[in-house]
PDB file of C-alpha atoms and ligand atoms in Angstrom:
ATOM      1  CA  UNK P   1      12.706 -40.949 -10.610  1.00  0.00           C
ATOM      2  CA  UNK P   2      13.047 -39.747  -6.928  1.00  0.00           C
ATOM      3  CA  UNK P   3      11.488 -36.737  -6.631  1.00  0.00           C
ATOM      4  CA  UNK P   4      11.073 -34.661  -3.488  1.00  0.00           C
ATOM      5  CA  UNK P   5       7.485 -33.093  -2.674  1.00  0.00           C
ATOM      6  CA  UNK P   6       8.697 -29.599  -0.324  1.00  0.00           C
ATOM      7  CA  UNK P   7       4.892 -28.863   1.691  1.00  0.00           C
ATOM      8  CA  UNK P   8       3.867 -32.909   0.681  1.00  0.00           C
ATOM      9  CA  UNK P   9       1.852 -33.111   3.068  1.00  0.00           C
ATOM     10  CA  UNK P  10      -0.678 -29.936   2.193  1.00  0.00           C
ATOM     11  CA  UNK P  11      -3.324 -29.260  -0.046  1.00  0.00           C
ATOM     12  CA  UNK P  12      -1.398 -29.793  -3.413  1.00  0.00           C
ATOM     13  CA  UNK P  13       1.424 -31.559  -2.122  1.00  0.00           C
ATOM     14  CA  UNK P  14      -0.661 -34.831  -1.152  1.00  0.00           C
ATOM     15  CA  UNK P  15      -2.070 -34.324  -4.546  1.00  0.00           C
ATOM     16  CA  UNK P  16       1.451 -34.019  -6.140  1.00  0.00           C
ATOM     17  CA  UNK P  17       2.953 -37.291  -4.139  1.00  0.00           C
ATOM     18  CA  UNK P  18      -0.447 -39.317  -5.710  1.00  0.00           C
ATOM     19  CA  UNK P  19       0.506 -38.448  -9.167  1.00  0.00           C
ATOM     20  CA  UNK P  20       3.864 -38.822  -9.214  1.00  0.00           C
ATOM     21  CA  UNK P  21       3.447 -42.526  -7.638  1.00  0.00           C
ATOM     22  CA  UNK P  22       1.043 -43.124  -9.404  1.00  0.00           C
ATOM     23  CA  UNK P  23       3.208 -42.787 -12.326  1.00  0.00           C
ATOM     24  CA  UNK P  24       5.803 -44.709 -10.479  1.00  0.00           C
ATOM     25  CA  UNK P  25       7.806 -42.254  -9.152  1.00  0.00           C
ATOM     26  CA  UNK P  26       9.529 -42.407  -5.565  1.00  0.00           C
ATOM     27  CA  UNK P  27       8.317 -39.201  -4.239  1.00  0.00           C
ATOM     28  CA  UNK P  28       9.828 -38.126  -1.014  1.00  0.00           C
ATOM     29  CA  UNK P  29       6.851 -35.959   0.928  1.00  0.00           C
ATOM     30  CA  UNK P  30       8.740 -33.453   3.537  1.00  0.00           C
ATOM     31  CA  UNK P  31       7.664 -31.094   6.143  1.00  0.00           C
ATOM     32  CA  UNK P  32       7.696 -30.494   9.387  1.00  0.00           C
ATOM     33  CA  UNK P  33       5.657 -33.857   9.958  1.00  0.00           C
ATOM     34  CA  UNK P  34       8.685 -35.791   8.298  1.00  0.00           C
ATOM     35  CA  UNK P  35      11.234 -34.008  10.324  1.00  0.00           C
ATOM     36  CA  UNK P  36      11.840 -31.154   7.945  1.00  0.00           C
ATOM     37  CA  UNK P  37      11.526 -27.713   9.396  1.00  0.00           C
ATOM     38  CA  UNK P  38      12.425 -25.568   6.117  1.00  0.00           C
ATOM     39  CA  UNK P  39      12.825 -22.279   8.429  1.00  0.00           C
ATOM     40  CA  UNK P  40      16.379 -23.684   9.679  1.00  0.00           C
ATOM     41  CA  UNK P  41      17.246 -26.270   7.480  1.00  0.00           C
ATOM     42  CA  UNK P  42      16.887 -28.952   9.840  1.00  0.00           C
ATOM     43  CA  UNK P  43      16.631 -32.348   8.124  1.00  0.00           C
ATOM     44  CA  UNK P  44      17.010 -31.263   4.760  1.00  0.00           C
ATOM     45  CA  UNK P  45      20.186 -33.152   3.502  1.00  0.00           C
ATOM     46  CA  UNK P  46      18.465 -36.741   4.964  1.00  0.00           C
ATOM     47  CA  UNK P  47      15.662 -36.040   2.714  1.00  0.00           C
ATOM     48  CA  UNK P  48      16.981 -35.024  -0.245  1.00  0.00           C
ATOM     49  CA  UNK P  49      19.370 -37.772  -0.352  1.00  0.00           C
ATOM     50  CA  UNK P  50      19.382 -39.471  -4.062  1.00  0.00           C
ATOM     51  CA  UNK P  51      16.807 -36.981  -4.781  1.00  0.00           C
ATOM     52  CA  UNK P  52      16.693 -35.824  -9.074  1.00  0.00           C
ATOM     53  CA  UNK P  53      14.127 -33.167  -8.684  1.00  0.00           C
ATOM     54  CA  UNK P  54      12.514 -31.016  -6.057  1.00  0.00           C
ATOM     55  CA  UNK P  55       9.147 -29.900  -6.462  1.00  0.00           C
ATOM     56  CA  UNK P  56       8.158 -27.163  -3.829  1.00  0.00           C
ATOM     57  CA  UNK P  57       4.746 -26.804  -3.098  1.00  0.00           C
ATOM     58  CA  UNK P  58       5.333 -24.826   0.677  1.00  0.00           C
ATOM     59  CA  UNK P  59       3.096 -22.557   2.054  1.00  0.00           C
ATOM     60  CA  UNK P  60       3.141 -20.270   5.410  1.00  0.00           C
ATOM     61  CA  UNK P  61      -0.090 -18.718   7.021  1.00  0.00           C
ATOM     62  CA  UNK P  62       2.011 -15.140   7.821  1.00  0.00           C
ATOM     63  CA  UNK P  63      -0.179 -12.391   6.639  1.00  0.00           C
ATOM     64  CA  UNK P  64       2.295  -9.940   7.627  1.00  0.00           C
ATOM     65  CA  UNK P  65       4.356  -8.775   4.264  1.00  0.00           C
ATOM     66  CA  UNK P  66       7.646  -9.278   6.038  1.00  0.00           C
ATOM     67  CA  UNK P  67       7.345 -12.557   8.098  1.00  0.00           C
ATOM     68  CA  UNK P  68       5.811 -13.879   4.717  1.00  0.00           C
ATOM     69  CA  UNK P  69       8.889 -12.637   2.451  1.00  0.00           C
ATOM     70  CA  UNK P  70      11.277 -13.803   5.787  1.00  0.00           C
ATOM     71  CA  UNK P  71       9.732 -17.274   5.222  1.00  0.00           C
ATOM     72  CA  UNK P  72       9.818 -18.022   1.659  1.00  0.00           C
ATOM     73  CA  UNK P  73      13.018 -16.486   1.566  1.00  0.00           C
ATOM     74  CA  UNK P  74      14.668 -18.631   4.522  1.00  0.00           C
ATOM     75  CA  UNK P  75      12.983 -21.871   3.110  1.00  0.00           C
ATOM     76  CA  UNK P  76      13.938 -21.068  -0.393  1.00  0.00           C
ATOM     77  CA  UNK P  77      17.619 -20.452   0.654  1.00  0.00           C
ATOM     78  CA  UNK P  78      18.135 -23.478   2.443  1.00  0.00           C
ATOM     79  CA  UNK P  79      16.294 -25.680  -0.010  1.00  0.00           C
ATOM     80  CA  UNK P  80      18.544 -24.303  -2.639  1.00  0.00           C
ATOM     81  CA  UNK P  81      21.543 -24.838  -0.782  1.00  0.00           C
ATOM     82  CA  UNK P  82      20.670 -28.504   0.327  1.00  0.00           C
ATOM     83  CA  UNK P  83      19.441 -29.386  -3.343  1.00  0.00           C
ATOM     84  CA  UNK P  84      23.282 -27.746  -4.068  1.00  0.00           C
ATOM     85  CA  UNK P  85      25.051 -30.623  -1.791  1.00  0.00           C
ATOM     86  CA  UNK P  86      22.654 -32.756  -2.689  1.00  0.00           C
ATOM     87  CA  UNK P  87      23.307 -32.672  -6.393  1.00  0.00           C
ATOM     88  CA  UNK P  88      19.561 -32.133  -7.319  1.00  0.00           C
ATOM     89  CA  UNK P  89      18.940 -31.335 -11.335  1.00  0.00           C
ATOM     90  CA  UNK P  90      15.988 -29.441 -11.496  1.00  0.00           C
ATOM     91  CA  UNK P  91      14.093 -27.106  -9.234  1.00  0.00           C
ATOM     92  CA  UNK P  92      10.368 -26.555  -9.281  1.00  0.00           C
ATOM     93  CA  UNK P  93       8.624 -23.746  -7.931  1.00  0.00           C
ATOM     94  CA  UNK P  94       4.607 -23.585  -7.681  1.00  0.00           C
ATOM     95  CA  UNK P  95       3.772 -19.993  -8.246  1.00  0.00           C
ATOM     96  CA  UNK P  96       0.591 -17.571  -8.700  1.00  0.00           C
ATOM     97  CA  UNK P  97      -0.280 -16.218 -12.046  1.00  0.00           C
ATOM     98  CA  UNK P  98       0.151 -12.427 -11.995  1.00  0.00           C
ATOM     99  CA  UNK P  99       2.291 -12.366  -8.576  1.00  0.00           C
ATOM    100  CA  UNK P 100       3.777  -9.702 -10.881  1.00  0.00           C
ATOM    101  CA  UNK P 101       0.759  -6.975 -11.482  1.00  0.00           C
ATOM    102  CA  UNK P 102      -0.677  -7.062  -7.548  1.00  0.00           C
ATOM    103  CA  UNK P 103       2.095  -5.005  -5.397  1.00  0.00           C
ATOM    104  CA  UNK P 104       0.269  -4.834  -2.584  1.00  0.00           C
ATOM    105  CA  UNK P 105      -0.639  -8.324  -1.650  1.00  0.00           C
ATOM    106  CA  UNK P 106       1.615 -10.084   1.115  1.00  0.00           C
ATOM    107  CA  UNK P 107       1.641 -13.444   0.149  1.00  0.00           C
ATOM    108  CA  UNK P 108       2.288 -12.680  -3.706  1.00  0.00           C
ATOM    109  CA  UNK P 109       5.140 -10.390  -2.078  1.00  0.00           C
ATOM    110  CA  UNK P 110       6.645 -13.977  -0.682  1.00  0.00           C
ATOM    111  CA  UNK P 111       5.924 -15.411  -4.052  1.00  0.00           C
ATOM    112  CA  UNK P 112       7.944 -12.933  -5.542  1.00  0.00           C
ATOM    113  CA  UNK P 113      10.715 -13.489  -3.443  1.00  0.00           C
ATOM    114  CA  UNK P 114      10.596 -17.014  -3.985  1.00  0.00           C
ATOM    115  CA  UNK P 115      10.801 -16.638  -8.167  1.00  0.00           C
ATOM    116  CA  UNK P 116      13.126 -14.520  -8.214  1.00  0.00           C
ATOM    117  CA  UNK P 117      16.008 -16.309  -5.708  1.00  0.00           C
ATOM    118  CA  UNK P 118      14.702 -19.662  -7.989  1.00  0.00           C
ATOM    119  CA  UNK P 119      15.370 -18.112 -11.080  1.00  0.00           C
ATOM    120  CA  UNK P 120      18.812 -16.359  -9.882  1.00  0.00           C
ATOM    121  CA  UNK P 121      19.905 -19.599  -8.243  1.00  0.00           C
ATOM    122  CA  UNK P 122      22.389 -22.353  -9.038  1.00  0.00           C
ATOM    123  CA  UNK P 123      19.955 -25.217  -9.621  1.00  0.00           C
ATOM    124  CA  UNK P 124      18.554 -25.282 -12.454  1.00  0.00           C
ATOM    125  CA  UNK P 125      14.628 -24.631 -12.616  1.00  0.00           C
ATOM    126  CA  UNK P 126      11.047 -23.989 -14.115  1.00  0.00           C
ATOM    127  CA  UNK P 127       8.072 -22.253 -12.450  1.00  0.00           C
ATOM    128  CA  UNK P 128       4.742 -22.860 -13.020  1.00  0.00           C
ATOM    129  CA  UNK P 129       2.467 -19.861 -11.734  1.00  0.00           C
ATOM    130  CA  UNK P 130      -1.165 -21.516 -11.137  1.00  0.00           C
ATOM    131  CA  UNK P 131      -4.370 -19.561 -10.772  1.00  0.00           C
ATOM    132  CA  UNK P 132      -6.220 -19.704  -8.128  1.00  0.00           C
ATOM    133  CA  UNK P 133      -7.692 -23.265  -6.743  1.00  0.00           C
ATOM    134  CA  UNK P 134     -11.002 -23.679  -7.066  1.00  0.00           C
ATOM    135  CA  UNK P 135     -11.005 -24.055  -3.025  1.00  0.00           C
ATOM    136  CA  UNK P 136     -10.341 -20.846  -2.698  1.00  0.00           C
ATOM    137  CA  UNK P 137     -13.643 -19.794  -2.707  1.00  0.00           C
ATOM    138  CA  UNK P 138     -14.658 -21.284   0.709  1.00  0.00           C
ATOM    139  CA  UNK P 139     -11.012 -20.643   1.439  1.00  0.00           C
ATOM    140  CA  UNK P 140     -11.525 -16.819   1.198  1.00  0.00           C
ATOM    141  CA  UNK P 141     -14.911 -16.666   3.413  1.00  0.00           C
ATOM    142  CA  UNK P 142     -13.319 -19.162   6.263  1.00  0.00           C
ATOM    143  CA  UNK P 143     -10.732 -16.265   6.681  1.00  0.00           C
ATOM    144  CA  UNK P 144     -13.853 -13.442   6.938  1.00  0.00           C
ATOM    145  CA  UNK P 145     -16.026 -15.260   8.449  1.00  0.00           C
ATOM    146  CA  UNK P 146     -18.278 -13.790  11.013  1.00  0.00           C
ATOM    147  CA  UNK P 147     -21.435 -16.067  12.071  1.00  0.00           C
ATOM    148  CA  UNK P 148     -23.634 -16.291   9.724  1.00  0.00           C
ATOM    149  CA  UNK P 149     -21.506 -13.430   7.356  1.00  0.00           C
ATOM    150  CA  UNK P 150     -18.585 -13.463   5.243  1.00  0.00           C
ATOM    151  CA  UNK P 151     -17.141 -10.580   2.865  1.00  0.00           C
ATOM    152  CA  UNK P 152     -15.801 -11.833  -0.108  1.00  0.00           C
ATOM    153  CA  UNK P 153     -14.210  -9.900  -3.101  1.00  0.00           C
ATOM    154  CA  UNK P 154     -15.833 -10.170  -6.514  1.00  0.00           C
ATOM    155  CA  UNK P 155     -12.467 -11.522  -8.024  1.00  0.00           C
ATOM    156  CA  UNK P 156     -12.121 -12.193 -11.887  1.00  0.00           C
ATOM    157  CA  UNK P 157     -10.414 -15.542 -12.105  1.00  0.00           C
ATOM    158  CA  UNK P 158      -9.912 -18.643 -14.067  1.00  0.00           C
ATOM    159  CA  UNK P 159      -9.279 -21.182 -11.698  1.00  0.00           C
ATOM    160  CA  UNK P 160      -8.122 -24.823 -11.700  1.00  0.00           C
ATOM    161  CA  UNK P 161      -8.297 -27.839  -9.664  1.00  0.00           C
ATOM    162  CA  UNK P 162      -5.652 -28.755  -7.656  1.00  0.00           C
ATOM    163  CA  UNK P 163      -5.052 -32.748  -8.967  1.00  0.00           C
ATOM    164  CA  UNK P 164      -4.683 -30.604 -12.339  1.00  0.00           C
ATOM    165  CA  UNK P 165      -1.694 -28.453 -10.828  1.00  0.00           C
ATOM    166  CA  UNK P 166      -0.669 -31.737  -9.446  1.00  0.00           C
ATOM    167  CA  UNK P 167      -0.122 -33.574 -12.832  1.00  0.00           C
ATOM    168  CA  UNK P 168       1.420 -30.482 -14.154  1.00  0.00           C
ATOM    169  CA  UNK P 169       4.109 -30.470 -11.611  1.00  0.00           C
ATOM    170  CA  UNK P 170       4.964 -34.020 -12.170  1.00  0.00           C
ATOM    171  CA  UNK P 171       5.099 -33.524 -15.836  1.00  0.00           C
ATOM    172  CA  UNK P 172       7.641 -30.937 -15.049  1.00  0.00           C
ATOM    173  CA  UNK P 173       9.590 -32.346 -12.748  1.00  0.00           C
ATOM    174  CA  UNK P 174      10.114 -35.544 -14.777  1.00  0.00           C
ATOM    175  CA  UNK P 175      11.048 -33.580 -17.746  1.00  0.00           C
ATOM    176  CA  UNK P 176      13.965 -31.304 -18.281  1.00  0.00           C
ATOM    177  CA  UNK P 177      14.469 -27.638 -16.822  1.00  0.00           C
ATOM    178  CA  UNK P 178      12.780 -25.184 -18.755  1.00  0.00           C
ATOM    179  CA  UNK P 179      14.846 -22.031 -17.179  1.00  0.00           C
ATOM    180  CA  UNK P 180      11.049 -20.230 -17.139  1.00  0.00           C
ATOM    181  CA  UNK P 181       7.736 -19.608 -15.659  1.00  0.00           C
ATOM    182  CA  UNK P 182       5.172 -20.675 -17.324  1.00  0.00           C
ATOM    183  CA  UNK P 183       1.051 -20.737 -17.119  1.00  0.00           C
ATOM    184  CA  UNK P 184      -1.327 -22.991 -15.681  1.00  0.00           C
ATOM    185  CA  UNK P 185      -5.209 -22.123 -15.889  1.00  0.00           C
ATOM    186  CA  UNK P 186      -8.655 -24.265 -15.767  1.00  0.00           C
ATOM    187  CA  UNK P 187     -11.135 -23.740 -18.778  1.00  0.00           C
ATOM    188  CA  UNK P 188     -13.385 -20.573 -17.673  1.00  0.00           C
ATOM    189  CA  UNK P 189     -13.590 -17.526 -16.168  1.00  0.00           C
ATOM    190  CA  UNK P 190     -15.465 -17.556 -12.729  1.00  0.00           C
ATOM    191  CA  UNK P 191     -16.475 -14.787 -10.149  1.00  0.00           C
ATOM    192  CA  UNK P 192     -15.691 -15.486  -6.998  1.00  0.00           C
ATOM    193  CA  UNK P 193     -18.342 -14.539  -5.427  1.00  0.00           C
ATOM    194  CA  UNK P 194     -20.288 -16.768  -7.091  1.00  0.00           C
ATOM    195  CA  UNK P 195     -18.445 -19.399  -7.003  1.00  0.00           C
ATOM    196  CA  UNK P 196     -18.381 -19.537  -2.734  1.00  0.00           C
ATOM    197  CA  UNK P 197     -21.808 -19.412  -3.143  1.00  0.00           C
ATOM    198  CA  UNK P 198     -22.090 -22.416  -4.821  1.00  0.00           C
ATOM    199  CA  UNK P 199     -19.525 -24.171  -3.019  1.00  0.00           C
ATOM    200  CA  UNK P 200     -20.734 -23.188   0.315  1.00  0.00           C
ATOM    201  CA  UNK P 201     -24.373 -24.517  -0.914  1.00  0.00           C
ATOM    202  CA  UNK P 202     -22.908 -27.414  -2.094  1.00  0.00           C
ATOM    203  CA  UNK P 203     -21.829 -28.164   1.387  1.00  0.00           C
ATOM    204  CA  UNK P 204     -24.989 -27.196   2.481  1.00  0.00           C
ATOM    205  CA  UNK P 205     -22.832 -24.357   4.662  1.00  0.00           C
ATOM    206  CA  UNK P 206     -25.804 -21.415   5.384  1.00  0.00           C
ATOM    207  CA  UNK P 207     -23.267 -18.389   4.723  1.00  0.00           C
ATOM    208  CA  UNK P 208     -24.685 -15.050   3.611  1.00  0.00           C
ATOM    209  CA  UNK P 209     -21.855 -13.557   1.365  1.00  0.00           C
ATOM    210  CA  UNK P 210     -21.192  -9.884   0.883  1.00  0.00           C
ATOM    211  CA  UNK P 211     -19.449  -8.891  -1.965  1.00  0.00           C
ATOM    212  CA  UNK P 212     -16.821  -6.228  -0.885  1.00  0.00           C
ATOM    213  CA  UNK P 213     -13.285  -5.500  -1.861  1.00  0.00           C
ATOM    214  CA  UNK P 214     -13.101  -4.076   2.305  1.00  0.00           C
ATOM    215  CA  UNK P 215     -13.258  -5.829   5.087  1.00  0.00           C
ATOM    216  CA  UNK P 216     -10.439  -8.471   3.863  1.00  0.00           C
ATOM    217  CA  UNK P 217      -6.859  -8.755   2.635  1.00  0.00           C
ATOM    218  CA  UNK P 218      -7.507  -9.318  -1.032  1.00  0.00           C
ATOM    219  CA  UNK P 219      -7.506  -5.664  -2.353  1.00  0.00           C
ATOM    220  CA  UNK P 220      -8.889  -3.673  -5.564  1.00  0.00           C
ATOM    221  CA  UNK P 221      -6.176  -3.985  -6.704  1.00  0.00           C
ATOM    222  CA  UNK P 222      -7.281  -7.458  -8.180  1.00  0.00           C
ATOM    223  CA  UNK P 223      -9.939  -6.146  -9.888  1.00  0.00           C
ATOM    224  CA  UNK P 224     -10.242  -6.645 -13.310  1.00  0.00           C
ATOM    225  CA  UNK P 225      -8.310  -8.910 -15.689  1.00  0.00           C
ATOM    226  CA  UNK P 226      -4.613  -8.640 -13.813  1.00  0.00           C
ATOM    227  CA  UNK P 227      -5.261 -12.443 -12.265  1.00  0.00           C
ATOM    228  CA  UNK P 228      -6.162 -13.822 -15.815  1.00  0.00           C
ATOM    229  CA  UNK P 229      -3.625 -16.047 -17.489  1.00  0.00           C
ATOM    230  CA  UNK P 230      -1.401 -14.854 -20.051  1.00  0.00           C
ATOM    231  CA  UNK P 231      -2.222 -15.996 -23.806  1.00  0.00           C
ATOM    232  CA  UNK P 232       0.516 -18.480 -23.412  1.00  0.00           C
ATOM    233  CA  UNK P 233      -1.267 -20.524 -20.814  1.00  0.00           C
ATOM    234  CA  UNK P 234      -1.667 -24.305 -20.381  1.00  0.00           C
ATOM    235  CA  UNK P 235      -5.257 -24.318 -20.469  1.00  0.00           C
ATOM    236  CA  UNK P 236      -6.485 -27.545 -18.062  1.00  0.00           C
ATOM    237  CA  UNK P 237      -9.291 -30.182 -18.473  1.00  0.00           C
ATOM    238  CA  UNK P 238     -11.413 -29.934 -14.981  1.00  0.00           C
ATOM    239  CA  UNK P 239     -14.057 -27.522 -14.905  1.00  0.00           C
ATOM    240  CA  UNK P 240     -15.428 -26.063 -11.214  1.00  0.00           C
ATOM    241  CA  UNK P 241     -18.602 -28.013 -12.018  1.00  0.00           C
ATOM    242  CA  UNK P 242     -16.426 -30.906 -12.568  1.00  0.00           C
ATOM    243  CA  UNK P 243     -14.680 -30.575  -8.837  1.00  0.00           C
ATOM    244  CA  UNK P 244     -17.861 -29.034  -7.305  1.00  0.00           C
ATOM    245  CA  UNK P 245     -19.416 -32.317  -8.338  1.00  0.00           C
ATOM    246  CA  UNK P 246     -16.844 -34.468  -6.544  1.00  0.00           C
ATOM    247  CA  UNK P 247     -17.230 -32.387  -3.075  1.00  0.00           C
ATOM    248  CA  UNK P 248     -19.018 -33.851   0.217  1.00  0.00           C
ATOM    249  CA  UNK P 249     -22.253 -32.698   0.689  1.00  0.00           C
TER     250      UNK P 249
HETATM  251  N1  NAP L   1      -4.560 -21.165  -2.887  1.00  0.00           N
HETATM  252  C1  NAP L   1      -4.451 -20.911  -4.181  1.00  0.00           C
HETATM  253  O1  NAP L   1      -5.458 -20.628  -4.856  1.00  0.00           O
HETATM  254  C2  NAP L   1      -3.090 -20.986  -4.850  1.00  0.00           C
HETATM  255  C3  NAP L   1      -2.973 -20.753  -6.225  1.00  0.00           C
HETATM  256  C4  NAP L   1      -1.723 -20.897  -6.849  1.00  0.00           C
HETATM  257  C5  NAP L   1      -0.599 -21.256  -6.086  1.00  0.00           C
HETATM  258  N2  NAP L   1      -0.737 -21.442  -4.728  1.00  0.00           N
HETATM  259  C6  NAP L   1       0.479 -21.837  -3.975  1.00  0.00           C
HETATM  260  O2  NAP L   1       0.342 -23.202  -3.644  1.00  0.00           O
HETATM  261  C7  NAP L   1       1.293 -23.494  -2.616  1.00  0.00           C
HETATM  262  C8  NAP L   1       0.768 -24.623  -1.739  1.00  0.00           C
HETATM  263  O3  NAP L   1      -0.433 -24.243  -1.111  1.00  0.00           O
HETATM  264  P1  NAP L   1      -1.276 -25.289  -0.242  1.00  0.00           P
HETATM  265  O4  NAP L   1      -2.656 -24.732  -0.117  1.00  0.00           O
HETATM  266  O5  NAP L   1      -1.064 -26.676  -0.734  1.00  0.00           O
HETATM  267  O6  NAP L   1      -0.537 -25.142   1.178  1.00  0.00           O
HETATM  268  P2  NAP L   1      -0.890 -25.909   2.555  1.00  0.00           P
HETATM  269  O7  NAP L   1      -2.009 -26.855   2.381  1.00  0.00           O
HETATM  270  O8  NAP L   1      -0.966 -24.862   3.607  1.00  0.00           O
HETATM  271  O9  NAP L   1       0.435 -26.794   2.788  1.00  0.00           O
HETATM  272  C9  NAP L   1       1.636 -26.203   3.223  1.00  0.00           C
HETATM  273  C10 NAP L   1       2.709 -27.283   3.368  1.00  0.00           C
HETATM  274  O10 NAP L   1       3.934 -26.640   3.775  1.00  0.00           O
HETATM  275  C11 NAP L   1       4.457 -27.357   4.916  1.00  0.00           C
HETATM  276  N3  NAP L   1       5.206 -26.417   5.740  1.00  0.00           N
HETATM  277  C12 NAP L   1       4.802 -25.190   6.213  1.00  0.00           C
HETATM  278  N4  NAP L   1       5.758 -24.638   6.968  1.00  0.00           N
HETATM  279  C13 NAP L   1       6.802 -25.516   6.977  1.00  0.00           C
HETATM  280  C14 NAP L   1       8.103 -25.516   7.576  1.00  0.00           C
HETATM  281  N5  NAP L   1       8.531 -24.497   8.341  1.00  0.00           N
HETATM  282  N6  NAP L   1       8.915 -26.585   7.368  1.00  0.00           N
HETATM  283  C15 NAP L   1       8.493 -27.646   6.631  1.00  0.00           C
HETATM  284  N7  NAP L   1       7.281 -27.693   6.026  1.00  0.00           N
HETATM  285  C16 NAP L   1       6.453 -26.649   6.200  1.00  0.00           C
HETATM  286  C17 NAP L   1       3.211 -27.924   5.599  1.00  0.00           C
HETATM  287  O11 NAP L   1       3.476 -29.084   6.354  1.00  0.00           O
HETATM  288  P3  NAP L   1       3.711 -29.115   7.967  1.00  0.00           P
HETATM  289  O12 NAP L   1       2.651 -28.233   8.566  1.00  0.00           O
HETATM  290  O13 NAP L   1       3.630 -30.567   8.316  1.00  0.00           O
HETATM  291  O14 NAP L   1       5.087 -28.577   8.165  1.00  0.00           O
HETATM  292  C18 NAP L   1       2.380 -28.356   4.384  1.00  0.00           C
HETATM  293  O15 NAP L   1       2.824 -29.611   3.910  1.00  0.00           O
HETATM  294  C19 NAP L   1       1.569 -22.161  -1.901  1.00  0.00           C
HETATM  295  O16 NAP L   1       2.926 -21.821  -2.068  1.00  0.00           O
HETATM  296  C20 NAP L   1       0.676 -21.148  -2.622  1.00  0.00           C
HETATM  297  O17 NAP L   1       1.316 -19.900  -2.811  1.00  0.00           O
HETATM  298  C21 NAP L   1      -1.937 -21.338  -4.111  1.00  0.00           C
END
């Protein structure tokens, strides 16, 4: 099947064009490195030409609420509208689990945005809201980062590894349109403060972490269980030990 990677050239999407030709798939991998800028449109219809599916795996670095929803919802409409003239069958939509319970958050504001113009649009779709990566540890301290200190918030996750999310997506996108979200998770609860530690150790990175819902722009309101998957959730194989394992020293 021809399937279109949207962000295939980021974090998951590389992932996501591996696995889907590595199960034989022609994956099409656009962004603005192909000659796709999703903000405008530009390039859209070349690429999705004899595309089935459309996996979109985009991301922006905005961290203001607005020019994050303004993003996701100008790449989202044009997407939709090329897949729409390009006669594309099925829509997929990498999410966060819990985008729903944590208001305040401007990226999960864009992800909002982005589910809901999926789920009203023509072409039809599934969702699958992932948990945090188990990058996003060392992900979370590069953006507080000062010297030899980073703040980072004591977060209750379960987190999975991105070549899991990867395979999911393909699954998906290969298969036929659910018409919902649903729930991908990795095997165990972590705190994220101790899991940068470890990663940061692991890459022999000298970081001394402060645990602190101030000082960056995940709030309290994440506290607790809210980023926990739902009962429903596709529970994955790779545990952080697993990926921590695999990661350059
Ligand atoms: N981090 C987490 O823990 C987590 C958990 C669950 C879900 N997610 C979701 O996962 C998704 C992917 O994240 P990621 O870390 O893989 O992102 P990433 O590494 O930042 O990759 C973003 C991709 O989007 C492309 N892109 C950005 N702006 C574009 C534009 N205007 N036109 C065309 N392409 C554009 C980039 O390519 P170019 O720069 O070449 O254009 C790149 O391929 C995000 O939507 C995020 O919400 C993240």
């Amino acid at each position: 099947m021809r399937v279109a990677v949207i962000g295939g050239t980021g974090l998951v999407g590389r992932h996501t064009v591996d696995a889907l030709r590595a199960g034989g798939h022609d994956a099409v991998a656009v962004s603005r490195r192909s000659g796709v800028d999703l903000s405008t449109g530009e390039g859209l219809d070349a690429a999705l030409d004899g595309v089935e599916a459309v996996i979109d795996v985009c991301n922006t670095n905005a961290t203001d609420r607005a020019e994050v929803e303004r993003f996701f919802a100008a790449e989202t409409e044009n997407l939709l509208a090329a897949e729409q003239r390009a006669g594309v069958g099925h829509h997929v939509l990498l999410s966060i689990a819990g985008v729903d319970s944590v208001t305040g958050n401007a990226h999960y504001a864009g992800k909002r945005v982005q589910q809901a113009m999926v789920s009203d649009g023509a072409i039809p779709w599934t969702i699958v809201a992932a948990t945090q990566f188990y990058e996003f540890g060392a992900m979370v301290a590069g953006w507080t980062r000062d010297g030899d200190r980073a703040v980072v918030p004591p977060l209750l996750m379960q987190p999975i590894a991105v070549v899991d999310v990867a395979a999911t997506l393909v699954e998906v996108a290969v298969g036929r349109p659910l018409g919902r979200l649903i729930e991908i998770a990795g095997p165990d609860t972590h705190d994220l403060v101790d899991m940068t530690r470890r990663t940061l150790t692991a890459r022999g990175d000298q970081v001394r972490l402060v645990a602190s819902w101030r000082g960056g722009p995940l709030g309290v309101e994440m506290a607790g269980e809210v980023l926990l998957p739902g009962d429903g959730a596709r529970i994955a194989a790779t545990t952080f030990e697993d990926w921590l394992a695999g990661q350059p020293g």
